[in-house]
Short mmCIF file of C-alpha atoms in Angstrom, two decimals:
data_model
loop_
_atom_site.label_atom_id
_atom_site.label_comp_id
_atom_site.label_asym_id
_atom_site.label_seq_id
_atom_site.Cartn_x
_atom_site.Cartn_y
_atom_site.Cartn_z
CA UNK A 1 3.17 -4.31 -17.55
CA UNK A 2 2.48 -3.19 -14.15
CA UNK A 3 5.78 -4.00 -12.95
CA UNK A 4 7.83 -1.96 -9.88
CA UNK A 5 10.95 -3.46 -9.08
CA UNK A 6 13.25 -2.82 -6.03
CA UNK A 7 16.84 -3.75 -4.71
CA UNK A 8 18.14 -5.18 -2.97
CA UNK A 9 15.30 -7.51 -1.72
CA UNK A 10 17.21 -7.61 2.01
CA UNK A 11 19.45 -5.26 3.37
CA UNK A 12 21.57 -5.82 6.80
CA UNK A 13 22.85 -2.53 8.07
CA UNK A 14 24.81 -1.05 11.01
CA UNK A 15 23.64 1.87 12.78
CA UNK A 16 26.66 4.06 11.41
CA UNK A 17 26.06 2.94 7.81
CA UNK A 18 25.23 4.72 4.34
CA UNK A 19 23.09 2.75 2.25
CA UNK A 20 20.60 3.11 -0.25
CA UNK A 21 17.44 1.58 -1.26
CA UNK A 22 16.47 1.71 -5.40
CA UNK A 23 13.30 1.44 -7.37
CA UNK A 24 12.14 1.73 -10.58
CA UNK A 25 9.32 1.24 -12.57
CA UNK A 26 8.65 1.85 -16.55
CA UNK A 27 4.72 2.42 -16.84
CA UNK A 28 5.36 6.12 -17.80
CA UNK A 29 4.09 6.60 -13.87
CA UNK A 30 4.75 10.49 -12.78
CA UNK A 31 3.74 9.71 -9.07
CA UNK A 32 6.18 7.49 -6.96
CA UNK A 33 5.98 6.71 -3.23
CA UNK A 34 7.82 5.17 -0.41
CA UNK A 35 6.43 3.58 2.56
CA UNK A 36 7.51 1.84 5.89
CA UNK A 37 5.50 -0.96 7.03
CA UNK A 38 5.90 -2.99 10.15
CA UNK A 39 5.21 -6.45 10.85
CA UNK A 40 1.32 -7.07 11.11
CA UNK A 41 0.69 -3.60 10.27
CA UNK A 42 -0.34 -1.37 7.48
CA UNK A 43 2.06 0.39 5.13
CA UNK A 44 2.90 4.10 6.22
CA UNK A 45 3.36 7.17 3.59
CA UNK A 46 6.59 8.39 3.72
CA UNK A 47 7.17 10.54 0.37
CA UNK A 48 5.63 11.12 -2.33
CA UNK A 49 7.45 11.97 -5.37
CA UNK A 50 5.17 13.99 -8.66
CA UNK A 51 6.69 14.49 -11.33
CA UNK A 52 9.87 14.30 -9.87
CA UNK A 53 9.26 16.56 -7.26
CA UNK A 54 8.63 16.08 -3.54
CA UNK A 55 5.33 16.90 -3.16
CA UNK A 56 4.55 15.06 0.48
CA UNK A 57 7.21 14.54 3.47
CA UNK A 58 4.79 12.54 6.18
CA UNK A 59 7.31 14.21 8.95
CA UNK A 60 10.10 11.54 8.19
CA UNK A 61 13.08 11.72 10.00
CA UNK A 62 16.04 13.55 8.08
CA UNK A 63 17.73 9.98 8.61
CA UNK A 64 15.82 9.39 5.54
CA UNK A 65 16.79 11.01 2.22
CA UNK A 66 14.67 10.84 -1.16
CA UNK A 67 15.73 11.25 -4.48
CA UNK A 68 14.14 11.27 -7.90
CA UNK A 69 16.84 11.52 -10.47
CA UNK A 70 14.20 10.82 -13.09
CA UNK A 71 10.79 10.26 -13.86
CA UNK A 72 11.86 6.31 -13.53
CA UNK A 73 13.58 6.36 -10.51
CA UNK A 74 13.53 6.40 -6.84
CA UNK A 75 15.92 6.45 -4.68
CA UNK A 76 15.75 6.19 -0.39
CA UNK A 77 19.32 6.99 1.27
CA UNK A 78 19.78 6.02 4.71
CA UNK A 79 22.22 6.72 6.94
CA UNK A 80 22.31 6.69 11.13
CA UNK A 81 19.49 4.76 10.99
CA UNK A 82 18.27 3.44 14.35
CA UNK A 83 17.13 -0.65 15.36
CA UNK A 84 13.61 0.70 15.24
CA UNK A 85 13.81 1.35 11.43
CA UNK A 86 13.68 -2.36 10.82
CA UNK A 87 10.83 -3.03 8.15
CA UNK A 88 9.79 -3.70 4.96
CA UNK A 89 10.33 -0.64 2.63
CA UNK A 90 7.87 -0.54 -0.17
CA UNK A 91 7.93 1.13 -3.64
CA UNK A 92 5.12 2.28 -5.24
CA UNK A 93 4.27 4.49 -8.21
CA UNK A 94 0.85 5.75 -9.79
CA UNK A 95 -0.05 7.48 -12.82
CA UNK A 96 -0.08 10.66 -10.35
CA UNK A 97 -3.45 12.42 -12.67
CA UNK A 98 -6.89 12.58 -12.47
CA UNK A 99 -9.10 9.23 -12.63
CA UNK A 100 -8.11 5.66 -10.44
CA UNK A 101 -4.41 6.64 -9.99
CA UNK A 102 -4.25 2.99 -8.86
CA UNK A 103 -1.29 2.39 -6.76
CA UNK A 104 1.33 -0.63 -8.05
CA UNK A 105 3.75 -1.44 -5.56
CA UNK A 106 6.84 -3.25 -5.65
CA UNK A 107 7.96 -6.42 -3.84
CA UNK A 108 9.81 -4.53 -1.00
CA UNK A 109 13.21 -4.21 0.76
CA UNK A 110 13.00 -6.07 4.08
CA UNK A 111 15.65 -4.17 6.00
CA UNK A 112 17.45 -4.79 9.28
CA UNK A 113 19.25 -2.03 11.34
CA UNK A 114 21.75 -3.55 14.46
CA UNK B 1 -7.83 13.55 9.87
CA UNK B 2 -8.67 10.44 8.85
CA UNK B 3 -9.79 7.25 10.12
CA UNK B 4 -10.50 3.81 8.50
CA UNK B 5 -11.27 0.85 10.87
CA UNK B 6 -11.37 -2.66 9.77
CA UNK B 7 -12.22 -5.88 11.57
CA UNK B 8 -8.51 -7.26 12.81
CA UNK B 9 -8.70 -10.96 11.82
CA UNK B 10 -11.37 -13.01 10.03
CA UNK B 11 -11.62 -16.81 9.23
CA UNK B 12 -13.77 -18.62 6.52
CA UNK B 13 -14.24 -22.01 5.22
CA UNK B 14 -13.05 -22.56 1.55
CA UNK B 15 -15.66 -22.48 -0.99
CA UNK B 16 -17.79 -20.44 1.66
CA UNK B 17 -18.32 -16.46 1.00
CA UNK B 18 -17.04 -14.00 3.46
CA UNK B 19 -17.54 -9.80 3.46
CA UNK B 20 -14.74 -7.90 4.73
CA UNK B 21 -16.01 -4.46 6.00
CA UNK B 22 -14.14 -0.88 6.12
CA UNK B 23 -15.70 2.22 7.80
CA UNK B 24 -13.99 5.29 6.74
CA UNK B 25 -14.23 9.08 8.16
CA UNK B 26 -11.95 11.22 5.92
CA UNK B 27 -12.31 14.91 4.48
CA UNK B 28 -12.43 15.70 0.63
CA UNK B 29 -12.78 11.48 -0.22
CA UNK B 30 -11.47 11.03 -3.75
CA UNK B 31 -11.44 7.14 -4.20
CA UNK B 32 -11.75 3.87 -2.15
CA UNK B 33 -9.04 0.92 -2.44
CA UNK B 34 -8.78 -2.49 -1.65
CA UNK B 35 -5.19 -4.60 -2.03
CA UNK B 36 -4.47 -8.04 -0.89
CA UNK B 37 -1.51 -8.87 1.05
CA UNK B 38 0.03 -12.12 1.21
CA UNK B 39 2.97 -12.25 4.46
CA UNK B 40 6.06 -10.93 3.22
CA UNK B 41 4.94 -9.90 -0.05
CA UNK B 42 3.41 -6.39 -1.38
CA UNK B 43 0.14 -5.45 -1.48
CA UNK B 44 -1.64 -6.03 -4.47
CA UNK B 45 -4.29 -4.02 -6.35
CA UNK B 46 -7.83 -5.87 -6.26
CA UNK B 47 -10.41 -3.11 -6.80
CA UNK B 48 -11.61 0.18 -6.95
CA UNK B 49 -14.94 2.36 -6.03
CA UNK B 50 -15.56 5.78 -6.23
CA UNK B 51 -19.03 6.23 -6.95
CA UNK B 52 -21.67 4.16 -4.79
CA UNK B 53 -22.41 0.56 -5.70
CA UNK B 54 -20.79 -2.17 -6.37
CA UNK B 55 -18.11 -3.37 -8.84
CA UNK B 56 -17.07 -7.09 -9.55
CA UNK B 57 -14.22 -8.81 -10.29
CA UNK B 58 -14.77 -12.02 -10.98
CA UNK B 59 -14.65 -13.87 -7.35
CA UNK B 60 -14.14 -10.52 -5.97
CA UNK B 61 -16.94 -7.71 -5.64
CA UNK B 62 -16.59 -4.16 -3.95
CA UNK B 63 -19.27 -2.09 -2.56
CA UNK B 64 -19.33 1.71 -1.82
CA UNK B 65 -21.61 3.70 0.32
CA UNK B 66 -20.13 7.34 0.76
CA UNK B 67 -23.07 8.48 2.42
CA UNK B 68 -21.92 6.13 5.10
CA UNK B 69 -18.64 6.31 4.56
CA UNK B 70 -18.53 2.32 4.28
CA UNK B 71 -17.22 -0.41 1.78
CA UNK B 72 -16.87 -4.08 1.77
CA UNK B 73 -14.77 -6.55 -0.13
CA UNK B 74 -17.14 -9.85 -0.87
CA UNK B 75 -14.46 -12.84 -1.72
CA UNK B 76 -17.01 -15.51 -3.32
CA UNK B 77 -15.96 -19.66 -3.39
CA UNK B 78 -12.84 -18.46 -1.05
CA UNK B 79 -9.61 -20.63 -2.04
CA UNK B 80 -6.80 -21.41 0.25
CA UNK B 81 -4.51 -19.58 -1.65
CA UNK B 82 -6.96 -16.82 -0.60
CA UNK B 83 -5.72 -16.59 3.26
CA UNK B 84 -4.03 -13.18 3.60
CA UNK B 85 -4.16 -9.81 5.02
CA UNK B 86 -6.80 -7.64 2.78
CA UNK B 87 -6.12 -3.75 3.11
CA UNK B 88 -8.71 -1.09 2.81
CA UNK B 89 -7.32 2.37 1.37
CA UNK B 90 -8.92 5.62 1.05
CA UNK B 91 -7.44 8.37 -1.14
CA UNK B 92 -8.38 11.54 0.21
CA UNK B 93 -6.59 15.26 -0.70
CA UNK B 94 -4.08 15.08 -3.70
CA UNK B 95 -2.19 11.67 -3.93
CA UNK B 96 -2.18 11.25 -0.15
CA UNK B 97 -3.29 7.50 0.44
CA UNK B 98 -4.08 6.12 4.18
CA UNK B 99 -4.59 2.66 4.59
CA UNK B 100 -7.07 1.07 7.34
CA UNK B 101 -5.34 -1.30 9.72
CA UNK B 102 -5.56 -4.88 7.44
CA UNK B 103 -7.83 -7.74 8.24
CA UNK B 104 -5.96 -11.08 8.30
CA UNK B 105 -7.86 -13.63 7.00
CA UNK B 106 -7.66 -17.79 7.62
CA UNK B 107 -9.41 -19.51 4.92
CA UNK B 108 -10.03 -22.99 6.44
CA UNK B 109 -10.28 -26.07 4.56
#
């Protein structure tokens, strides 16, 4: 099973809102990741998450707030977010050790900010 | 830093062969990636190099040269269903992955 899942598949938000994104994967996976990607362009590292600490902040705005409450779980709050955060938000998670450490990514959270 | 540069668009014939190329310049290179990318869907895993050479995959093949810091993704007897954007990735220092820019490619019938 090499299966990440995500929610909510869409999100609509405001500019003043407080929402978050979820993911979660059960491979036994101690690396976990979240990255922005635009339309027509590649995905961008955000944070990554091993073992269940934050190990890599790519300079994301503090608009952005990740969370691992477990080993399972990963969480992206957002809040003041801006029009130019529209994108696809995408979950991934790796074994995090030595050897392939083969990404598996989830199916995404295609979110608008108005 | 890193850079990985990738042809922006390709198109193909189905059944035909086509080579996707990535050039890479990256510090401390621990692994080479390739994921397919159908629109509006998540990249998916398709193959991994790390020593030189090649590795297949059935209708898929990678190749590795670190020397000169290049790769290629061969798709053999392409397939409609095979039109999509195919992204080169190159782990470098710790878990840190960077991904080239895509090539988008039209398979043709």
């Amino acid at each position: 099973d090499t299966e990440v899942t995500q929610t909510p598949k869409h999100l609509v938000m405001g500019m003043t809102n407080k929402k978050s994104l979820k993911c979660e994967q059960h491979m036994g996976h101690r690396a976990m990741y979240w990255y922005k990607q635009k339309a027509k362009k590649p995905p961008e590292l955000m944070f990554v998450y091993s073992y269940e600490k934050l190990s890599i902040n790519e300079s994301v705005p503090s608009r952005f707030s990740p969370e691992c409450p477990n080993s399972s779980l990963l969480n992206l709050h957002l809040h003041a977010l801006q029009p130019e955060d529209s994108a696809l938000y995408l979950c991934a998670s790796s074994q995090g050790g030595s050897g392939t450490d083969t990404q598996y990514f989830g199916p995404g959270t295609r979110l608008t900010v108005l | 830093g890193q850079n990985i540069d990738q042809p922006t668009e390709m198109t193909a014939t189905e059944g035909a062969i086509v080579q996707i190329n990535c050039t890479y310049q990256t510090s401390g290179f621990n692994g080479l990636f390739w994921y397919q990318q159908h629109a509006g869907e998540a990249p998916t895993f398709l193959s991994y190099n790390v020593l030189d050479g090649l590795e297949e995959k059935g209708r898929f093949s990678s190749f590795l040269s670190r020397s000169k810091g290049y790769s290629y993704l061969l798709l053999k007897e392409l397939q409609m269903k095979d039109s999509a954007s195919y992204l080169c990735a190159v782990r470098a220092r710790g878990q840190n992955f960077v991904f080239g820019p895509g090539t988008r490619l039209s398979v043709l019938p």
